mmCIF file of C-alpha atoms in Angstrom:
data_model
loop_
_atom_site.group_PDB
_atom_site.id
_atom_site.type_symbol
_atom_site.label_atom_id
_atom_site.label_comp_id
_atom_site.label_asym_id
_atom_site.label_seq_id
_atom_site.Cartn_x
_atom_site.Cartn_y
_atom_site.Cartn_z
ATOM 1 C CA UNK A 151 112.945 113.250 106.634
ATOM 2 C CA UNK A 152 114.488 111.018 109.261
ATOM 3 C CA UNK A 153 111.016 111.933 111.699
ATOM 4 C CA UNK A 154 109.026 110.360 108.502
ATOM 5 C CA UNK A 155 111.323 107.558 108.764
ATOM 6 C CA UNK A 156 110.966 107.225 112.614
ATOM 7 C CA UNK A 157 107.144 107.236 112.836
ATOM 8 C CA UNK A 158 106.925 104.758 109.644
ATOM 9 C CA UNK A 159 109.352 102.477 111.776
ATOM 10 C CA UNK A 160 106.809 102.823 115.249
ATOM 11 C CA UNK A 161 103.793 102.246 113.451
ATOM 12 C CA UNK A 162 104.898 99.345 111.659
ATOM 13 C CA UNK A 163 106.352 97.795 114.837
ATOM 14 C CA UNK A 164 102.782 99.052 116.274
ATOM 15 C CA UNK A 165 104.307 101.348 118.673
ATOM 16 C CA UNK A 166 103.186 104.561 117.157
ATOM 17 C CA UNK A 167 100.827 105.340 120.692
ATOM 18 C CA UNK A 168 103.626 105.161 122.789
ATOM 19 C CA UNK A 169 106.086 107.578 120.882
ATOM 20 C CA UNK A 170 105.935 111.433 120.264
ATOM 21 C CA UNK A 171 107.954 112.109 117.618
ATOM 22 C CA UNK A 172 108.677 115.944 116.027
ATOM 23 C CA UNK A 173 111.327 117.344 114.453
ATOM 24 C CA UNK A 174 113.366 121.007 114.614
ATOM 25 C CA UNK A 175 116.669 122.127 113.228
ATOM 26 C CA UNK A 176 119.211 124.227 114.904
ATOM 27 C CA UNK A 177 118.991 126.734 111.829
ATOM 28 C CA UNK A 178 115.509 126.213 110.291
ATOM 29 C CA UNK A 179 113.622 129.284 109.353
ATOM 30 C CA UNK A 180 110.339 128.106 110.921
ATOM 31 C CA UNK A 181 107.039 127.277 108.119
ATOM 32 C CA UNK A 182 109.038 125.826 105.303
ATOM 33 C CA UNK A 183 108.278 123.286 103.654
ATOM 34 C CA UNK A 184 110.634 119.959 102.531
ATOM 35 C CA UNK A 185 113.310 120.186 100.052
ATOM 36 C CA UNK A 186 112.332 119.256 96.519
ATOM 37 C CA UNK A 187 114.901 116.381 97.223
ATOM 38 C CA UNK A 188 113.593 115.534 100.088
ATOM 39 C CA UNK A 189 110.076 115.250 99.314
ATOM 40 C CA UNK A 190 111.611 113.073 96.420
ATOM 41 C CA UNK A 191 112.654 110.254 98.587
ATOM 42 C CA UNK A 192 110.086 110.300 100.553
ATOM 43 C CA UNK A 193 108.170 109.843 97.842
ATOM 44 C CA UNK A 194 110.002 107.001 96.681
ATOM 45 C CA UNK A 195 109.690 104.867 99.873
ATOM 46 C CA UNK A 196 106.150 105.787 100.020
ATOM 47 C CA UNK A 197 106.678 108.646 102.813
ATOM 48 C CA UNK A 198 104.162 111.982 102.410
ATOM 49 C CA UNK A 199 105.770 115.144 103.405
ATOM 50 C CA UNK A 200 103.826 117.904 101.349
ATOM 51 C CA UNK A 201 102.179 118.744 105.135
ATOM 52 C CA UNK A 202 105.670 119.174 106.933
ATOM 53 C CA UNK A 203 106.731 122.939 107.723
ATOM 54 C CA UNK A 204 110.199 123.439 109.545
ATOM 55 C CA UNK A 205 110.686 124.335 112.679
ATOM 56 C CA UNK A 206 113.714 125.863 114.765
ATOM 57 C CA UNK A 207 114.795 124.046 117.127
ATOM 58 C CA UNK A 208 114.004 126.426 120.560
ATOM 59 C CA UNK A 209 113.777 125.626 123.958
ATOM 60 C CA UNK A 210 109.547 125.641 123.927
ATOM 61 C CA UNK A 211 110.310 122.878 121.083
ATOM 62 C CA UNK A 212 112.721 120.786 122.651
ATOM 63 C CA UNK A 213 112.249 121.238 126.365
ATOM 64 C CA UNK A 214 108.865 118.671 126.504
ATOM 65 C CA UNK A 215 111.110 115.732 125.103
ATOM 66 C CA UNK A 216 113.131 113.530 127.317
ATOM 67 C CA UNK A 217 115.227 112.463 124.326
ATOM 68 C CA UNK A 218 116.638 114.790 121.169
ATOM 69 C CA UNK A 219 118.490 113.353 118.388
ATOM 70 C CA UNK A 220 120.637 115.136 116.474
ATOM 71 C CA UNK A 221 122.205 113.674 113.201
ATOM 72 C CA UNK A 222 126.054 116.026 113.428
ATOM 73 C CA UNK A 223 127.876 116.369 116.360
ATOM 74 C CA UNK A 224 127.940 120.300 115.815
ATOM 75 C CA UNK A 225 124.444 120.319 116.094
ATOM 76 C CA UNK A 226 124.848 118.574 119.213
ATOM 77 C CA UNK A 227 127.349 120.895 120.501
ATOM 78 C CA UNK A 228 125.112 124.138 119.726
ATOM 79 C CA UNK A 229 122.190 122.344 121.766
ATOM 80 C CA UNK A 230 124.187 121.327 124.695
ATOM 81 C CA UNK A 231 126.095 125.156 124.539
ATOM 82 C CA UNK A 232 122.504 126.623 124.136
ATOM 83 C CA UNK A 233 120.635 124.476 126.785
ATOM 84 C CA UNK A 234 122.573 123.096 129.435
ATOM 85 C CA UNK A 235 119.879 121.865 131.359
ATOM 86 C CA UNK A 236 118.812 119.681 128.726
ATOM 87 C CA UNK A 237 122.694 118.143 127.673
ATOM 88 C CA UNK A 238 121.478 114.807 129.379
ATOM 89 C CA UNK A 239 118.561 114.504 126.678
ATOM 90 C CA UNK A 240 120.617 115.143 123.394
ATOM 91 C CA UNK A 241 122.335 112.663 122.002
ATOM 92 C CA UNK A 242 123.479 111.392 118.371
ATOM 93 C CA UNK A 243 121.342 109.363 116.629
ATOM 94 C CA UNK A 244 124.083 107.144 115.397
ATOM 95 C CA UNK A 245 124.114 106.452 119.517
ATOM 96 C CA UNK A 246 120.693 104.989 119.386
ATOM 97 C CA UNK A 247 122.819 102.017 117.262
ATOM 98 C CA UNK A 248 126.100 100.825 117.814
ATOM 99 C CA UNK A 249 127.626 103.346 116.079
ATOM 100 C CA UNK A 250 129.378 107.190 116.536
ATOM 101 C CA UNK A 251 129.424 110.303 114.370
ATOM 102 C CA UNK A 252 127.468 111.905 112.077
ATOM 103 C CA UNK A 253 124.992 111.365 109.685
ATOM 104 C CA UNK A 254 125.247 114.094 107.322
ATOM 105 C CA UNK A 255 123.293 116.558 106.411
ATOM 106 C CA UNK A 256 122.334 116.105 102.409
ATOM 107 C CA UNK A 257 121.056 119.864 101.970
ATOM 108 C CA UNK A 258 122.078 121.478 99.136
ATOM 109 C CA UNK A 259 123.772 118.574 97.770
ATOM 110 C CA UNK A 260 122.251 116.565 94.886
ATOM 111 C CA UNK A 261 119.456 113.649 95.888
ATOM 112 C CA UNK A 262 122.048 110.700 95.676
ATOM 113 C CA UNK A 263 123.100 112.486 98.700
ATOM 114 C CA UNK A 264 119.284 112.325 100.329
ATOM 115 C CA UNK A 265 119.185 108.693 99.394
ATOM 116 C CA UNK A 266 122.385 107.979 101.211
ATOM 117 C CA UNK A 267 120.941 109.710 104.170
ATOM 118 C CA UNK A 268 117.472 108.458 104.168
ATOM 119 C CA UNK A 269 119.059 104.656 103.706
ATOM 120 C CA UNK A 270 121.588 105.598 106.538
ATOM 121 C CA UNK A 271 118.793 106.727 109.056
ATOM 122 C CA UNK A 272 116.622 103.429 108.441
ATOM 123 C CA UNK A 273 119.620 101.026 109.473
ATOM 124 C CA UNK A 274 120.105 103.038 112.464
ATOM 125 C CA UNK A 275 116.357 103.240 113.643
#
């Protein structure tokens, strides 16, 4: 959800052109699609995800970015621990504010959960 958020956020600032924006988790199982909570949120701030498939986050994914966000500082441990050469690209998102730690990871939970993490990804982007 949070690369729905992103792009919404460039294209309304008319930025989209200048920004390449994907997403990839360190344990995705590639080709599936959103949570049903997920999709729900998006839904409600007027996001579409029915197109998104899930990708894991591999080197041939990562390696063409010059900056990877991560939302847990686990995730951002496996990354660094898995691709060295690329620690001086991944950071937290909470970094891209003024803030530390993580923003966690709803799945699984119930969608008061999502909501929490959509509206915490907004204030930070």
């Amino acid at each position: 959800m949070a690369e729905v958020l992103f792009e919404e956020i460039v294209r309304n600032e008319g930025e989209g052109e200048e920004w390449w924006i994907d997403s990839a988790g360190v344990s995705a199982l590639d080709g599936e699609p959103a949570t049903n909570n997920t999709r729900v949120v998006a839904t409600e701030r007027g996001l579409e995800l029915s197109s998104h498939r899930s990708a894991q986050a591999t080197r041939q994914v990562v390696e063409p970015f010059s900056l990877v966000l991560v939302m847990e500082e686990r995730h951002r441990q496996m990354m660094r621990e898995t691709y060295p050469e690329l620690a001086d690209r991944i950071y937290l998102l909470k970094e891209m504010g003024d803030g530390t730690g993580d923003v966690h990871d709803p799945i699984g939970t119930d969608i008061v959960n999502y909501r929490a993490m959509a509206d915490e990804v907004n204030s930070i982007l």
